[in-house]
Amino acid sequence: MNKRKKKVIGTTLVLVSPYKEVDPLKQAKKEKRRTIIRLILIYAFLSIAGLVCVFPFYYMVAASGMTQDEITSGKMVPDLLSFFDNLATNYYETFTRLNYMSHVGSTLLIAFTITIFQVLTTILAAFAFARLEFKGRDVLFIAFLATMMVPGELLAITNYTTLSNMGLTGLNQNAFQAFLAVVLPLIASTFYIYLLRQNFKQIPNELYLAAKMDGTSDWKYLWKVMVPIAMPTLITITILSIIGQWNNYVWPSLVVYNDDYTMISVIIRKGYLSLQGQDGAPVLQYAWQMASAVLTVVPLLILFIIFRKYIMKGTSRAGIKG
Amino acid sequence: MDTNKNNYKAWLYLAPVLVLMAVFTFFPIINTIVVSFLKDYNATTGAHSGFTFYNYAYILGFAERYEGSGVYNRIFFSFEGPSAFWNTMFITFVTVPISVIIALLISICIHNIKPLQKFFQTIFFMPYVTNVIAIGMVFSIIFSSTGVFNQILRLNVNWIGETSATWLSCMTVLCIYIIWTALPYKILIFLAGLQGIDQQYFDAARIDGASKAKANVRIVLPLLSPQILYISVTSFISAFKEYGAIVGLLNRSDSSVAVAGTHDLYTIVYYIYDMMKSGNWAVSSQFASAAAVILLIVILLFTLVELRVSKKMVVY
C-alpha cells in the first residue's frame, strides 16, 4: 500500500517538472560541473589507491639500494649518489650468500618437470572426459570436481606420511629424493583438467565424427586437431603452472630437509641474509632481504608483462562459471 | 562392441591422472579422516589403539592432554586469549568484506573512466602475480618500528616486533597485507563482469533521471551479483586457509615452541603445518588430522550457507 503511494508521488514530480522554469543552459552547465567534480574525485581515489598498491614494489627496489642505516631510519628515497654502489654490493652479497642461481636452477627444474607432466596428463584426462564415452564418466568427473573443495592441508597430512614411508623424506635425503618428494604429489591438477575439458567441449562434435569416418584414430585426432585448437588454453595452463611453482612455498618447506635443494620462495625467508651483531646474535640485513625479494618478484613481473593476455584470460575464465 | 572398445581406451587415457590422484588425493582424503578418529595413532608405524573422539575433544579444549599423546603447545581452540580457530575467523571476517568492498569501489571507478583506464587496470592487477613471501618481507620492513610507515605518519608504534607488539597491532598489519594481496583477483573478476553489462541499462537509467551514483547501486550491484557471489565463496575459502602471508610477514614459522609474548597469529592451517615441522609428527598427526577435518567442515558449512543465501540475493 505504502509503496503505491510513493510511486504516485514520483510520477507527479515528473509531470510537474517541465513547468518549472529552468534555464536549460544553466542546467547543462550545472550538469557539466557535477561531472567534472565526479571525475576529479574518481581520479583522486584511483591515484591514491594505486599509489598504495604500487608502493611496496617501489620500496622494495628503493630499499635494495640502501644501507641498513638508511632503511632503519625510515628513509623513503635512497641517496642517489650511493644508490648504485649499494645496489651492486647488496645484490652481490645476496647472490653469493643465498646461492641464488643454484636455487633458481632447482626451482626451474621442478617447475618445468611438474608443468610438462601436468600438461600431458591434463590433455589425456580432459580428452577422455570431453570426447570419449565410458561407463561412470559423469560420476568420476563430479568426484574429480568435488576434490577441489577439499583443503590441500587435509591431503598434505597424509601425503607427508606417505612420502616419508616411501623413504623420500628424512634428514639424509638426497637431491633426487627431495626432487621426487616435491614433484610427485603436485602433478595431477583437477582444476586444469576442468579448464581444458571445458575448452575441448567447445570444439564441435561433427569434427570428431568426420575424423572417425575418415578412419582417424582417437590418438591422432587428439594431437592433430584438438590440441592445436586448444593451444591458447594450454599456454595459459603452462604459464599459471610455472608461476605457481615459482611461488610454491608450503610443500617444499615441508618435504625438503636440505636447504641446498630447496626452492626459491623457501630460501629467501630462511635467515641466511644476516650478519653477526655486536652481541653475537644474527641481525637481519634488510637491504639484502629486499634484494632477494626483487630477485624473486621481477622474473614474475616479466612473465606477467609478456603473457598478460593469457594470464588474465585463464584467471577470469575461472570466474565466469559463478 | 564399439562402445566397449572405447570404454577401455578411455581408462587408458585417464590412467596417469587416476594413479596419481588415487595415491595423492583420494587416499589422503579417506586416510586423514580415519586418522582423526584413531587413538594413539603413530604415523611411522601405523599402530593405533582403536577409535575415539579424543583427538577432537583435545584440540577443542574439552579434554586434557595425557602422557604420550604428543607434545604440542599451541592452542587450537579457546575462549580465553587467541587461538588458531578464532584467529582464522577474525582474519576471514575482517579481510573478506573489506577487500570485496574496496575491490568493488575500485573496479566501478575504473569502469567509469576513459583516459588511463588500461593504465589503472594494469597497476591494480600487478600484485596478482607476485610472491607472497617476498612481498611479505617488504611489508615487514615497511611496518618495522623504525620503518617507513611509522616515519610517514610520524608514529612510534611497534607493529610487528618479535616480543613487544600487541596481538591487535600484529593482526592489523596482517589484515592490511592480506587485503593488499587479495584485491587484484577480485578487481579482475569484477571488471570483467562490469564490461559484460549492457550499456543500455545505464542509458535507460539516465533518461529516467537517475543520478550516476544511484545507477551504480541499483543497476551494477544486482547485475554483478553472480561475480560477487563467486568472489565471496572463493575468498572465504582462501581466507580460511591463510598461511603464506603470515610466514612472509612474521616469519616465525620455524619455532616449534612459541616464545612467550610473541604473537604468531597462527591460523588453523598454520597450526597443521607447524605440527609437521615440529619434529613430533609420528605422535601428533592425529591432532593435525582432526584440525584439518574441522577446517573441511567449516569450509563446507560456509559454502553451503553462502549458496543458500545467494539463491535469494543473486538476480540471475
PDB file of C-alpha atoms in Angstrom, chain B residues 128-223:
ATOM      1  CA  TYR B 128      48.383 -10.695  -8.535  1.00  0.00           C
ATOM      2  CA  VAL B 129      51.489 -12.330  -9.938  1.00  0.00           C
ATOM      3  CA  THR B 130      53.818 -11.591  -7.066  1.00  0.00           C
ATOM      4  CA  ASN B 131      55.349 -13.832  -4.485  1.00  0.00           C
ATOM      5  CA  VAL B 132      53.526 -13.744  -1.164  1.00  0.00           C
ATOM      6  CA  ILE B 133      56.688 -14.499   0.839  1.00  0.00           C
ATOM      7  CA  ALA B 134      58.832 -11.856  -0.886  1.00  0.00           C
ATOM      8  CA  ILE B 135      56.275  -9.054  -0.588  1.00  0.00           C
ATOM      9  CA  GLY B 136      55.574 -10.151   2.991  1.00  0.00           C
ATOM     10  CA  MET B 137      59.213  -9.363   3.755  1.00  0.00           C
ATOM     11  CA  VAL B 138      58.757  -5.929   2.177  1.00  0.00           C
ATOM     12  CA  PHE B 139      55.700  -5.279   4.367  1.00  0.00           C
ATOM     13  CA  SER B 140      57.536  -6.447   7.460  1.00  0.00           C
ATOM     14  CA  ILE B 141      60.280  -3.878   6.810  1.00  0.00           C
ATOM     15  CA  ILE B 142      57.807  -1.114   5.968  1.00  0.00           C
ATOM     16  CA  PHE B 143      55.980  -1.795   9.259  1.00  0.00           C
ATOM     17  CA  SER B 144      59.046  -2.339  11.439  1.00  0.00           C
ATOM     18  CA  SER B 145      59.219   0.007  14.400  1.00  0.00           C
ATOM     19  CA  THR B 146      61.802   2.218  12.683  1.00  0.00           C
ATOM     20  CA  GLY B 147      60.328   1.684   9.241  1.00  0.00           C
ATOM     21  CA  VAL B 148      58.787   3.897   6.610  1.00  0.00           C
ATOM     22  CA  PHE B 149      55.191   3.591   7.766  1.00  0.00           C
ATOM     23  CA  ASN B 150      55.885   4.999  11.202  1.00  0.00           C
ATOM     24  CA  GLN B 151      58.080   7.637   9.601  1.00  0.00           C
ATOM     25  CA  ILE B 152      55.408   8.841   7.170  1.00  0.00           C
ATOM     26  CA  LEU B 153      52.645   9.062   9.772  1.00  0.00           C
ATOM     27  CA  ARG B 154      55.035  10.302  12.486  1.00  0.00           C
ATOM     28  CA  LEU B 155      54.060   7.358  14.664  1.00  0.00           C
ATOM     29  CA  ASN B 156      56.073   5.347  17.065  1.00  0.00           C
ATOM     30  CA  VAL B 157      54.173   2.088  17.143  1.00  0.00           C
ATOM     31  CA  ASN B 158      55.769  -1.309  17.477  1.00  0.00           C
ATOM     32  CA  TRP B 159      53.592  -3.017  14.882  1.00  0.00           C
ATOM     33  CA  ILE B 160      55.050  -6.470  14.470  1.00  0.00           C
ATOM     34  CA  GLY B 161      58.097  -6.560  16.728  1.00  0.00           C
ATOM     35  CA  GLU B 162      59.076 -10.030  17.876  1.00  0.00           C
ATOM     36  CA  THR B 163      58.388  -9.569  21.569  1.00  0.00           C
ATOM     37  CA  SER B 164      56.678  -6.298  22.389  1.00  0.00           C
ATOM     38  CA  ALA B 165      53.978  -5.856  19.756  1.00  0.00           C
ATOM     39  CA  THR B 166      50.380  -6.445  20.740  1.00  0.00           C
ATOM     40  CA  TRP B 167      48.080  -9.011  19.203  1.00  0.00           C
ATOM     41  CA  LEU B 168      45.952  -6.265  17.688  1.00  0.00           C
ATOM     42  CA  SER B 169      48.817  -4.412  16.015  1.00  0.00           C
ATOM     43  CA  CYS B 170      50.207  -7.636  14.514  1.00  0.00           C
ATOM     44  CA  MET B 171      46.730  -8.556  13.324  1.00  0.00           C
ATOM     45  CA  THR B 172      46.139  -5.105  11.826  1.00  0.00           C
ATOM     46  CA  VAL B 173      49.264  -5.298   9.703  1.00  0.00           C
ATOM     47  CA  LEU B 174      48.486  -8.874   8.721  1.00  0.00           C
ATOM     48  CA  CYS B 175      44.971  -7.907   7.628  1.00  0.00           C
ATOM     49  CA  ILE B 176      46.291  -4.944   5.639  1.00  0.00           C
ATOM     50  CA  TYR B 177      48.720  -7.250   3.899  1.00  0.00           C
ATOM     51  CA  ILE B 178      46.097  -9.904   3.171  1.00  0.00           C
ATOM     52  CA  ILE B 179      43.708  -7.286   1.768  1.00  0.00           C
ATOM     53  CA  TRP B 180      46.520  -5.934  -0.411  1.00  0.00           C
ATOM     54  CA  THR B 181      47.214  -9.380  -1.847  1.00  0.00           C
ATOM     55  CA  ALA B 182      43.519 -10.214  -2.224  1.00  0.00           C
ATOM     56  CA  LEU B 183      42.496  -7.153  -4.255  1.00  0.00           C
ATOM     57  CA  PRO B 184      43.827  -7.791  -7.782  1.00  0.00           C
ATOM     58  CA  TYR B 185      41.969 -11.026  -8.469  1.00  0.00           C
ATOM     59  CA  LYS B 186      38.704  -9.539  -7.261  1.00  0.00           C
ATOM     60  CA  ILE B 187      39.183  -6.404  -9.341  1.00  0.00           C
ATOM     61  CA  LEU B 188      39.863  -8.512 -12.410  1.00  0.00           C
ATOM     62  CA  ILE B 189      36.697 -10.551 -11.963  1.00  0.00           C
ATOM     63  CA  PHE B 190      34.532  -7.515 -11.184  1.00  0.00           C
ATOM     64  CA  LEU B 191      35.877  -5.577 -14.165  1.00  0.00           C
ATOM     65  CA  ALA B 192      35.162  -8.500 -16.475  1.00  0.00           C
ATOM     66  CA  GLY B 193      31.634  -8.577 -15.056  1.00  0.00           C
ATOM     67  CA  LEU B 194      31.168  -4.818 -15.479  1.00  0.00           C
ATOM     68  CA  GLN B 195      32.307  -4.954 -19.080  1.00  0.00           C
ATOM     69  CA  GLY B 196      29.639  -7.576 -19.682  1.00  0.00           C
ATOM     70  CA  ILE B 197      26.809  -5.288 -18.532  1.00  0.00           C
ATOM     71  CA  ASP B 198      24.860  -3.851 -21.417  1.00  0.00           C
ATOM     72  CA  GLN B 199      25.289  -0.077 -21.760  1.00  0.00           C
ATOM     73  CA  GLN B 200      21.544   0.156 -22.487  1.00  0.00           C
ATOM     74  CA  TYR B 201      20.724  -0.210 -18.798  1.00  0.00           C
ATOM     75  CA  PHE B 202      22.749   2.886 -17.973  1.00  0.00           C
ATOM     76  CA  ASP B 203      21.220   4.856 -20.841  1.00  0.00           C
ATOM     77  CA  ALA B 204      17.738   3.905 -19.695  1.00  0.00           C
ATOM     78  CA  ALA B 205      18.534   4.967 -16.157  1.00  0.00           C
ATOM     79  CA  ARG B 206      19.880   8.289 -17.358  1.00  0.00           C
ATOM     80  CA  ILE B 207      16.755   9.016 -19.364  1.00  0.00           C
ATOM     81  CA  ASP B 208      14.702   8.242 -16.269  1.00  0.00           C
ATOM     82  CA  GLY B 209      16.716  10.854 -14.445  1.00  0.00           C
ATOM     83  CA  ALA B 210      18.683   8.608 -12.111  1.00  0.00           C
ATOM     84  CA  SER B 211      21.973  10.005 -10.879  1.00  0.00           C
ATOM     85  CA  LYS B 212      25.210   8.204 -11.674  1.00  0.00           C
ATOM     86  CA  ALA B 213      25.651   7.048  -8.113  1.00  0.00           C
ATOM     87  CA  LYS B 214      22.113   5.726  -7.958  1.00  0.00           C
ATOM     88  CA  ALA B 215      22.553   3.944 -11.280  1.00  0.00           C
ATOM     89  CA  ASN B 216      25.705   2.296  -9.984  1.00  0.00           C
ATOM     90  CA  VAL B 217      23.998   0.986  -6.874  1.00  0.00           C
ATOM     91  CA  ARG B 218      20.670  -0.016  -8.438  1.00  0.00           C
ATOM     92  CA  ILE B 219      21.971  -1.440 -11.713  1.00  0.00           C
ATOM     93  CA  VAL B 220      25.533  -2.530 -11.170  1.00  0.00           C
ATOM     94  CA  LEU B 221      25.177  -4.377  -7.889  1.00  0.00           C
ATOM     95  CA  PRO B 222      22.297  -6.655  -8.966  1.00  0.00           C
ATOM     96  CA  LEU B 223      23.800  -7.341 -12.375  1.00  0.00           C
TER      97      LEU B 223
END
